[in-house]
CSV table of C-alpha atoms in Angstrom, one decimal:
chain,number,residue,atom,x,y,z
K,1,MET,CA,-0.2,0.1,-0.2
K,2,ASN,CA,1.7,3.4,-1.0
K,3,PRO,CA,1.8,5.9,1.6
K,4,ALA,CA,-0.5,9.1,1.5
K,5,PRO,CA,1.3,11.9,0.0
K,6,ALA,CA,2.8,14.3,2.5
K,7,LYS,CA,0.6,17.5,3.0
K,8,PHE,CA,2.4,20.6,1.5
K,9,LYS,CA,3.4,22.8,4.6
K,10,PRO,CA,4.7,26.4,3.3
K,11,SER,CA,7.8,27.6,5.1
K,12,ARG,CA,7.3,31.0,6.9
K,13,LEU,CA,9.8,32.8,4.4
K,14,LEU,CA,7.5,31.5,1.5
K,15,CYS,CA,4.3,33.2,3.4
K,16,TRP,CA,6.4,36.4,4.1
K,17,GLY,CA,7.3,36.6,0.2
K,18,ILE,CA,3.7,36.1,-0.7
K,19,LEU,CA,2.6,38.9,1.9
K,20,LEU,CA,5.1,41.2,0.7
K,21,LEU,CA,4.6,40.5,-3.0
K,22,SER,CA,1.0,40.8,-2.5
K,23,GLY,CA,1.1,44.3,-0.7
K,24,ILE,CA,3.9,45.7,-3.2
K,25,LEU,CA,1.3,44.6,-6.3
K,26,TYR,CA,-1.9,46.0,-4.9
K,27,GLY,CA,0.2,49.2,-3.6
K,28,SER,CA,0.8,50.0,-7.2
K,29,SER,CA,-2.7,49.7,-8.1
K,30,PHE,CA,-3.5,53.6,-7.0
K,31,SER,CA,-0.8,54.6,-9.3
K,32,TRP,CA,-2.3,52.6,-12.1
K,33,ILE,CA,-5.8,54.3,-11.3
K,34,LYS,CA,-4.0,57.9,-11.5
K,35,LEU,CA,-2.3,56.8,-14.7
K,36,ALA,CA,-5.9,55.5,-16.0
K,37,VAL,CA,-7.8,58.8,-15.1
K,38,ASP,CA,-4.7,61.3,-16.7
K,39,GLY,CA,-4.7,59.2,-19.7
K,40,ASP,CA,-2.0,60.4,-22.5
K,41,PRO,CA,-0.9,63.9,-22.6
K,42,GLY,CA,-3.4,66.1,-24.8
K,43,SER,CA,-6.2,63.7,-24.7
K,44,SER,CA,-9.4,63.8,-23.3
K,45,ARG,CA,-9.9,62.3,-19.7
K,46,ALA,CA,-12.1,59.2,-19.7
K,47,SER,CA,-15.2,59.1,-17.2
K,48,PRO,CA,-14.4,57.3,-14.2
K,49,LEU,CA,-17.4,55.3,-14.5
K,50,GLY,CA,-16.6,54.3,-17.8
K,51,LEU,CA,-13.3,52.9,-16.4
K,52,VAL,CA,-14.5,51.2,-13.6
K,53,PHE,CA,-16.9,49.1,-16.0
K,54,TRP,CA,-13.9,48.3,-18.0
K,55,PHE,CA,-11.9,47.2,-14.7
K,56,ALA,CA,-14.8,44.8,-13.8
K,57,ALA,CA,-15.2,43.5,-17.5
K,58,ILE,CA,-11.6,42.7,-18.0
K,59,ALA,CA,-11.3,41.1,-14.5
K,60,ALA,CA,-14.4,38.9,-15.4
K,61,ALA,CA,-13.0,37.9,-18.9
K,62,ILE,CA,-9.8,36.7,-17.2
K,63,LEU,CA,-11.5,34.9,-14.6
K,64,ALA,CA,-13.7,33.4,-17.6
K,65,VAL,CA,-10.8,32.2,-19.4
K,66,GLU,CA,-8.9,30.6,-16.1
K,67,LEU,CA,-12.4,28.6,-15.5
K,68,ALA,CA,-12.7,27.4,-19.0
K,69,ALA,CA,-9.2,26.6,-19.5
K,70,PHE,CA,-9.4,24.0,-16.3
K,71,ARG,CA,-12.9,23.2,-17.1
K,72,ARG,CA,-14.0,24.3,-13.7
K,73,PHE,CA,-17.3,26.2,-14.6
K,74,LYS,CA,-19.7,24.9,-12.0
K,75,HIS,CA,-23.4,25.5,-11.9
K,76,LEU,CA,-24.5,28.3,-9.7
K,77,GLU,CA,-27.4,28.7,-7.3
K,78,LYS,CA,-29.6,31.5,-6.6
K,79,ARG,CA,-28.0,31.9,-3.3
K,80,HIS,CA,-24.7,32.2,-5.0
K,81,ILE,CA,-25.6,35.3,-7.3
K,82,GLY,CA,-27.6,36.9,-4.2
K,83,PHE,CA,-24.2,37.0,-2.5
K,84,CYS,CA,-22.1,38.3,-5.3
K,85,ILE,CA,-24.3,40.8,-6.3
K,86,PRO,CA,-24.0,43.1,-3.1
K,87,TRP,CA,-20.4,41.9,-3.0
K,88,ALA,CA,-20.0,43.6,-6.6
K,89,ILE,CA,-21.7,46.8,-5.3
K,90,ILE,CA,-19.6,47.2,-2.1
K,91,SER,CA,-16.4,45.8,-3.2
K,92,VAL,CA,-16.2,46.7,-6.9
K,93,ILE,CA,-18.6,49.3,-7.9
K,94,LEU,CA,-18.5,51.7,-4.9
K,95,PRO,CA,-14.9,51.7,-4.0
K,96,ASN,CA,-13.6,52.0,-7.4
K,97,ILE,CA,-15.7,54.7,-8.6
K,98,LEU,CA,-14.8,56.7,-5.4
K,99,PHE,CA,-10.9,55.9,-6.0
K,100,PHE,CA,-11.3,56.8,-9.8
K,101,TYR,CA,-13.2,60.3,-9.0
K,102,ALA,CA,-10.6,61.0,-6.0
K,103,ALA,CA,-7.4,60.1,-8.5
K,104,THR,CA,-8.3,63.0,-10.9
K,105,ASN,CA,-7.3,65.4,-8.0
K,106,VAL,CA,-5.6,63.6,-5.4
K,107,GLN,CA,-1.9,62.1,-5.4
K,108,PRO,CA,-2.2,58.3,-5.6
K,109,SER,CA,-0.1,58.0,-2.3
K,110,VAL,CA,-2.8,59.7,-0.5
K,111,ILE,CA,-5.2,57.3,-1.9
K,112,ALA,CA,-3.0,54.2,-0.4
K,113,ILE,CA,-2.8,55.8,3.0
K,114,GLY,CA,-6.8,55.7,3.4
K,115,ILE,CA,-5.8,51.4,3.1
K,116,ALA,CA,-4.5,51.6,6.3
K,117,LEU,CA,-7.9,52.6,7.8
K,118,VAL,CA,-9.8,49.4,6.7
K,119,PRO,CA,-8.7,47.1,9.6
K,120,ILE,CA,-9.4,49.7,11.8
K,121,LEU,CA,-12.9,50.5,10.3
K,122,THR,CA,-13.5,47.0,10.2
K,123,LEU,CA,-12.8,46.3,13.8
K,124,ALA,CA,-15.1,49.1,14.6
K,125,GLY,CA,-17.9,47.7,12.6
K,126,ALA,CA,-17.5,44.3,14.1
K,127,VAL,CA,-17.7,45.6,17.4
K,128,LEU,CA,-20.9,47.5,16.6
K,129,LEU,CA,-22.2,44.0,14.9
K,130,ARG,CA,-21.0,42.3,18.2
K,131,ARG,CA,-18.7,40.0,16.7
K,132,GLU,CA,-15.5,41.4,18.2
K,133,ILE,CA,-14.8,42.7,22.0
K,134,LEU,CA,-13.6,46.3,22.3
K,135,THR,CA,-10.6,46.4,24.4
K,136,PRO,CA,-8.8,49.6,25.9
K,137,GLY,CA,-5.9,48.9,23.0
K,138,ARG,CA,-8.2,48.4,20.4
K,139,ALA,CA,-10.2,51.8,21.2
K,140,ALA,CA,-6.8,53.3,21.4
K,141,GLY,CA,-6.4,52.0,17.9
K,142,ILE,CA,-9.7,53.4,16.4
K,143,ALA,CA,-9.0,56.7,18.1
K,144,LEU,CA,-5.6,56.8,16.2
K,145,GLY,CA,-7.4,56.2,13.2
K,146,ALA,CA,-9.6,59.4,13.6
K,147,ILE,CA,-6.6,61.2,14.5
K,148,GLY,CA,-4.9,60.1,11.6
K,149,VAL,CA,-7.3,61.2,9.3
K,150,GLY,CA,-7.7,64.5,11.1
K,151,LEU,CA,-4.3,65.0,10.4
K,152,ILE,CA,-4.8,64.7,6.3
K,153,LEU,CA,-8.0,66.6,6.2
K,154,ILE,CA,-7.5,69.5,9.2
K,155,PRO,CA,-4.4,71.2,8.3
K,156,GLU,CA,-4.4,73.7,5.7
K,157,THR,CA,-0.7,72.8,4.9
K,158,SER,CA,-1.2,69.0,4.8
K,159,LEU,CA,-2.2,68.6,1.1
K,160,PRO,CA,-0.6,70.7,-1.9
K,161,ASP,CA,-4.5,71.8,-2.7
K,162,GLN,CA,-7.0,72.4,-0.1
K,163,SER,CA,-9.7,72.2,-2.6
K,164,SER,CA,-8.5,68.6,-2.8
K,165,VAL,CA,-9.8,67.8,0.6
K,166,PHE,CA,-13.3,66.5,-0.9
K,167,PHE,CA,-11.6,64.1,-3.0
K,168,VAL,CA,-9.6,62.7,-0.2
K,169,ALA,CA,-12.6,62.2,1.7
K,170,LEU,CA,-14.0,60.2,-1.2
K,171,ALA,CA,-10.8,58.1,-1.3
K,172,PHE,CA,-11.3,57.4,2.3
K,173,THR,CA,-14.9,56.5,1.9
K,174,GLY,CA,-13.7,53.7,-0.6
K,175,ALA,CA,-11.5,52.4,2.1
K,176,ALA,CA,-14.6,52.3,4.1
K,177,CYS,CA,-16.2,50.2,1.7
K,178,TYR,CA,-13.6,47.6,1.8
K,179,ALA,CA,-14.0,47.3,5.6
K,180,GLY,CA,-18.0,46.9,4.9
K,181,GLU,CA,-17.0,44.3,2.7
K,182,HIS,CA,-14.9,42.2,4.9
K,183,LEU,CA,-17.8,41.9,7.5
K,184,PHE,CA,-20.0,41.0,4.5
K,185,ILE,CA,-17.9,38.5,3.5
K,186,GLU,CA,-17.0,36.9,6.8
K,187,ILE,CA,-21.1,36.7,7.6
K,188,LYS,CA,-22.3,35.7,4.4
K,189,LEU,CA,-19.3,33.7,2.1
K,190,PRO,CA,-20.8,30.7,0.8
K,191,GLN,CA,-18.5,27.6,2.1
K,192,ASP,CA,-19.6,25.1,-1.1
K,193,ILE,CA,-17.8,27.0,-3.8
K,194,ALA,CA,-14.6,27.9,-4.9
K,195,ILE,CA,-13.4,31.4,-4.3
K,196,ASP,CA,-12.4,32.0,-8.2
K,197,HIS,CA,-16.2,31.0,-9.3
K,198,LEU,CA,-17.5,33.8,-6.8
K,199,LEU,CA,-15.0,36.3,-8.1
K,200,PHE,CA,-16.3,35.6,-11.6
K,201,VAL,CA,-19.8,35.9,-11.0
K,202,MET,CA,-18.9,39.2,-8.8
K,203,PHE,CA,-16.9,41.1,-11.4
K,204,LEU,CA,-19.8,40.0,-13.9
K,205,ALA,CA,-22.3,41.4,-11.9
K,206,ALA,CA,-20.4,44.4,-11.6
K,207,ALA,CA,-20.2,44.9,-15.1
K,208,ALA,CA,-23.6,43.9,-15.8
K,209,LEU,CA,-24.9,46.7,-13.3
K,210,LEU,CA,-22.3,49.5,-14.4
K,211,LEU,CA,-23.1,49.0,-18.3
K,212,PRO,CA,-26.6,50.7,-18.5
K,213,VAL,CA,-25.8,53.3,-16.0
K,214,THR,CA,-22.4,54.3,-18.2
K,215,LEU,CA,-24.5,54.3,-21.4
K,216,ALA,CA,-27.5,56.3,-19.8
K,217,THR,CA,-25.1,58.8,-18.6
K,218,GLY,CA,-22.9,59.1,-21.8
K,219,SER,CA,-19.9,57.7,-19.6
K,220,PHE,CA,-19.2,55.0,-21.6
K,221,PHE,CA,-15.5,54.6,-22.8
K,222,VAL,CA,-14.3,53.5,-25.9
K,223,PRO,CA,-11.1,51.7,-26.1
K,224,SER,CA,-8.7,53.0,-28.7
K,225,TRP,CA,-6.2,51.3,-31.1
K,226,PRO,CA,-3.4,51.3,-30.8
K,227,VAL,CA,-3.9,50.9,-27.0
K,228,GLY,CA,-2.9,54.1,-25.0
K,229,THR,CA,-2.0,55.1,-21.3
K,230,THR,CA,-5.6,54.7,-20.2
K,231,GLU,CA,-6.1,51.1,-21.9
K,232,LEU,CA,-3.0,49.8,-20.6
K,233,ALA,CA,-3.6,51.3,-17.0
K,234,ILE,CA,-7.1,49.4,-16.9
K,235,VAL,CA,-5.3,46.1,-17.7
K,236,GLY,CA,-2.8,46.8,-15.3
K,237,VAL,CA,-5.4,47.6,-12.1
K,238,SER,CA,-7.2,44.5,-13.3
K,239,GLY,CA,-4.3,42.3,-13.3
K,240,VAL,CA,-2.8,43.4,-10.0
K,241,THR,CA,-6.0,43.4,-8.4
K,242,LEU,CA,-6.7,39.6,-9.4
K,243,LEU,CA,-3.7,38.5,-8.4
K,244,ASP,CA,-3.7,40.2,-5.0
K,245,TYR,CA,-7.2,38.4,-4.5
K,246,PHE,CA,-5.6,35.0,-5.4
K,247,LEU,CA,-2.3,35.6,-3.3
K,248,ILE,CA,-4.3,36.6,-0.2
K,249,THR,CA,-6.7,34.0,-0.2
K,250,LEU,CA,-3.7,31.3,-0.6
K,251,LEU,CA,-2.2,33.1,2.5
K,252,ILE,CA,-5.3,33.0,4.7
K,253,VAL,CA,-5.1,29.3,3.9
K,254,TRP,CA,-1.6,28.5,4.5
K,255,ALA,CA,-0.7,30.9,7.5
K,256,GLY,CA,-4.1,32.3,8.7
K,257,PRO,CA,-6.0,35.9,8.9
K,258,VAL,CA,-4.0,37.3,11.6
K,259,PHE,CA,-0.7,36.9,9.8
K,260,THR,CA,-2.5,38.0,6.3
K,261,SER,CA,-3.8,41.0,8.2
K,262,GLN,CA,-0.2,42.4,8.1
K,263,ALA,CA,-0.9,43.1,4.5
K,264,ALA,CA,-2.5,46.4,5.2
K,265,TYR,CA,1.0,48.1,6.5
K,266,ILE,CA,2.6,46.7,3.1
K,267,VAL,CA,-0.1,48.1,1.0
K,268,THR,CA,-0.1,51.5,2.3
K,269,ILE,CA,3.8,51.8,2.4
K,270,ALA,CA,4.0,50.3,-1.1
K,271,GLY,CA,1.3,52.8,-2.4
K,272,VAL,CA,3.1,55.8,-0.9
K,273,VAL,CA,6.4,54.6,-2.4
K,274,TRP,CA,4.9,53.7,-5.8
K,275,GLY,CA,3.4,57.4,-6.0
K,276,ILE,CA,7.0,58.9,-4.9
K,277,VAL,CA,8.5,56.8,-7.8
K,278,ILE,CA,6.2,57.3,-10.5
K,279,PHE,CA,4.5,60.5,-10.2
K,280,GLY,CA,7.4,62.2,-7.6
K,281,ASP,CA,4.5,62.8,-5.2
K,282,VAL,CA,5.8,65.1,-2.0
K,283,LEU,CA,4.1,64.4,1.1
K,284,SER,CA,3.8,67.3,3.6
K,285,ILE,CA,5.0,66.8,7.6
K,286,TRP,CA,1.0,66.3,8.3
K,287,LEU,CA,0.6,63.3,5.9
K,288,TRP,CA,4.1,61.7,7.4
K,289,ALA,CA,2.7,62.1,10.7
K,290,ALA,CA,-0.7,60.6,9.6
K,291,ILE,CA,1.2,57.5,8.3
K,292,ALA,CA,2.7,57.1,11.7
K,293,VAL,CA,-0.3,57.6,13.5
K,294,LEU,CA,-2.3,55.1,11.5
K,295,MET,CA,0.6,52.4,11.6
K,296,LEU,CA,0.7,52.7,15.1
K,297,GLY,CA,-3.2,52.1,14.9
K,298,LEU,CA,-2.9,49.1,13.1
K,299,MET,CA,-0.5,47.9,15.5
K,300,LEU,CA,-3.3,48.2,18.4
K,301,VAL,CA,-6.0,47.0,16.6
K,302,ARG,CA,-5.1,43.2,16.3
K,303,PRO,CA,-7.6,40.6,14.8
K,304,ARG,CA,-8.5,37.7,16.9
K,305,GLU,CA,-6.1,34.8,17.0
K,306,GLU,CA,-8.7,32.2,16.2
K,307,ARG,CA,-9.7,31.6,12.6
K,308,PRO,CA,-13.2,32.9,11.6
């Protein structure tokens, strides 16, 4: 009798490598978004609404190819679709529309700073839903999150242009959508279907919901040929987002949610670095102080140790 094959046990070094790769890749997404909304010099800007439609459509197409190539399409039940439609709204449509609109007037590094709020806001929501316990340390972490936001929005010298405060608020509202997504997934995620099936339906639902809106509002974006900066940037956003979903899901399975939650640090720092390298972003002393305060808040807002 042949012995059973040994179960693969990833090393800690491999898990750290995946965490770093995921954070660095997703941190670049805000620079891809900025490239998409700015477009080529001299060309007219595409509507953020139309750009988000193509982001969702391309992501759905990539997943369709993957599922077809491995013959893994599966019959979906109504409850799967019922889960994916609200998921599409809070994880793709709302946050990305807000991010794309914010990118028209805000540095990508500032948008990335808002990602540090996601674990803090997730904990706040979980406490309100009585799924987590509020300890003094966690309360201090939530308070530091509010202080970090204040350091960005209140001082007149924190941003290069004070008129961009509204757009910064849009970006941070997009981060709040991700916090809502985390809570929604934890409570409602179906356990009998693979994540790539759900992602395919979710992105397809997002594209289907956005298409009539973009057509009705005249926001539909027709890609040019040969492709320009906008088209390449949209493909870049779709690619890094899907790869991040895959890596994060793999890491949760291998190393657990507590280890994986540290991605928020890397995404924020990587997003700031990408913005500085690609766009020459210059951060004020207030923004650097906000990053430090938010990082401290993240350290205090620790997830529970057991797996959900």
